[in-house]
Each structure stands twice: as structure tokens, then as C-alpha cells.
Amino acid sequence: HTGLAEVAVDARRQVLVTPRLLLSAAYLVERADVDALLAASDDAARRHPEVELLCIGPWPPHTFAQAAGGLG
């Protein structure tokens, strides 16, 4: 997560305790930095061959929106 978060403007993650899904994360990335994020993902996959990484998107940045009043 850390290597990908360094490329992103913002990042969210949820650590899960399930046999198949250990981490769900979202990265808010400037368009110009998409290739750098994909390269960081490829690097993480090479360093951790025991883990399957799935990178999907782009998606609307709703994950990073805050409710009115800063709660969210």
C-alpha cells in the first residue's frame, strides 16, 4: 500500500480478514501519474508473488468525498 500511496494525491484502505481479500484500497491519482501508479503496482506484484494484485478503474472519486461539515 505504501508504495502506491506515495504516487497518489490521497489514498484509502481497508484491511480485511478474509481468506481471499486481504486489502481493499483506493488511490486518488492525477491523470499524469496513472502510469507511475501502475508501475508501482507492477513493482509490488513482483516483490510479492504470493499475493495476487488486481488494479481496476478509473472510477469516480466518490471514495474521497466528505459529507457536509467535514464528516465522512
mmCIF file of C-alpha atoms in Angstrom:
data_model
loop_
_atom_site.group_PDB
_atom_site.id
_atom_site.type_symbol
_atom_site.label_atom_id
_atom_site.label_comp_id
_atom_site.label_asym_id
_atom_site.label_seq_id
_atom_site.Cartn_x
_atom_site.Cartn_y
_atom_site.Cartn_z
ATOM 1 C CA HIS A 1 0.000 0.000 0.000
ATOM 2 C CA THR A 2 2.727 2.477 0.934
ATOM 3 C CA GLY A 3 4.434 2.440 -2.476
ATOM 4 C CA LEU A 4 1.173 3.099 -4.273
ATOM 5 C CA ALA A 5 0.028 5.726 -1.771
ATOM 6 C CA GLU A 6 3.243 7.686 -2.373
ATOM 7 C CA VAL A 7 2.168 8.222 -6.003
ATOM 8 C CA ALA A 8 -1.395 9.227 -5.112
ATOM 9 C CA VAL A 9 -2.860 12.553 -4.038
ATOM 10 C CA ASP A 10 -4.858 10.639 -1.423
ATOM 11 C CA ALA A 11 -5.399 7.000 -0.511
ATOM 12 C CA ARG A 12 -7.927 4.959 1.409
ATOM 13 C CA ARG A 13 -7.536 1.385 2.567
ATOM 14 C CA GLN A 14 -9.499 -1.199 4.420
ATOM 15 C CA VAL A 15 -7.685 -4.195 5.816
ATOM 16 C CA LEU A 16 -9.919 -7.226 5.609
ATOM 17 C CA VAL A 17 -9.693 -10.503 7.428
ATOM 18 C CA THR A 18 -10.933 -12.895 4.801
ATOM 19 C CA PRO A 19 -9.052 -15.715 3.122
ATOM 20 C CA ARG A 20 -9.391 -14.197 -0.354
ATOM 21 C CA LEU A 21 -9.385 -10.416 0.110
ATOM 22 C CA LEU A 22 -6.774 -9.054 2.467
ATOM 23 C CA LEU A 23 -6.786 -5.398 1.469
ATOM 24 C CA SER A 24 -9.135 -3.139 -0.430
ATOM 25 C CA ALA A 25 -7.631 0.209 -1.356
ATOM 26 C CA ALA A 26 -8.433 3.257 -3.464
ATOM 27 C CA TYR A 27 -5.912 5.750 -4.793
ATOM 28 C CA LEU A 28 -6.774 9.247 -5.990
ATOM 29 C CA VAL A 29 -4.277 9.904 -8.766
ATOM 30 C CA GLU A 30 -3.683 12.823 -11.105
ATOM 31 C CA ARG A 31 -4.100 11.759 -14.750
ATOM 32 C CA ALA A 32 -0.426 12.469 -15.352
ATOM 33 C CA ASP A 33 0.539 9.999 -12.592
ATOM 34 C CA VAL A 34 -1.534 6.993 -13.705
ATOM 35 C CA ASP A 35 1.458 5.304 -15.365
ATOM 36 C CA ALA A 36 3.534 5.810 -12.198
ATOM 37 C CA LEU A 37 0.785 4.198 -10.109
ATOM 38 C CA LEU A 38 0.603 1.229 -12.485
ATOM 39 C CA ALA A 39 4.391 0.888 -12.334
ATOM 40 C CA ALA A 40 4.251 0.912 -8.516
ATOM 41 C CA SER A 41 1.552 -1.780 -8.673
ATOM 42 C CA ASP A 42 3.693 -3.894 -11.014
ATOM 43 C CA ASP A 43 6.658 -3.459 -8.679
ATOM 44 C CA ALA A 44 4.611 -4.561 -5.674
ATOM 45 C CA ALA A 45 3.398 -7.611 -7.613
ATOM 46 C CA ARG A 46 6.990 -8.576 -8.479
ATOM 47 C CA ARG A 47 8.121 -8.180 -4.860
ATOM 48 C CA HIS A 48 5.167 -10.183 -3.513
ATOM 49 C CA PRO A 49 4.450 -13.042 -5.938
ATOM 50 C CA GLU A 50 2.479 -14.844 -3.218
ATOM 51 C CA VAL A 51 -0.231 -12.164 -3.464
ATOM 52 C CA GLU A 52 -2.499 -11.506 -6.435
ATOM 53 C CA LEU A 53 -2.906 -7.783 -7.072
ATOM 54 C CA LEU A 54 -5.849 -6.514 -9.071
ATOM 55 C CA CYS A 55 -5.814 -2.939 -10.288
ATOM 56 C CA ILE A 56 -9.102 -1.639 -11.732
ATOM 57 C CA GLY A 57 -10.500 1.721 -12.660
ATOM 58 C CA PRO A 58 -10.641 4.569 -13.234
ATOM 59 C CA TRP A 59 -13.632 5.208 -11.034
ATOM 60 C CA PRO A 60 -15.316 8.431 -9.920
ATOM 61 C CA PRO A 61 -13.556 9.836 -6.840
ATOM 62 C CA HIS A 62 -16.601 9.344 -4.554
ATOM 63 C CA THR A 63 -14.425 7.405 -2.098
ATOM 64 C CA PHE A 64 -12.601 10.628 -1.297
ATOM 65 C CA ALA A 65 -15.633 12.916 -0.929
ATOM 66 C CA GLN A 66 -16.580 14.187 2.508
ATOM 67 C CA ALA A 67 -20.061 14.763 3.783
ATOM 68 C CA ALA A 68 -21.177 18.311 4.575
ATOM 69 C CA GLY A 69 -19.475 19.622 7.689
ATOM 70 C CA GLY A 70 -16.312 17.557 7.138
ATOM 71 C CA LEU A 71 -17.817 14.319 8.439
ATOM 72 C CA GLY A 72 -17.275 11.357 6.216
#
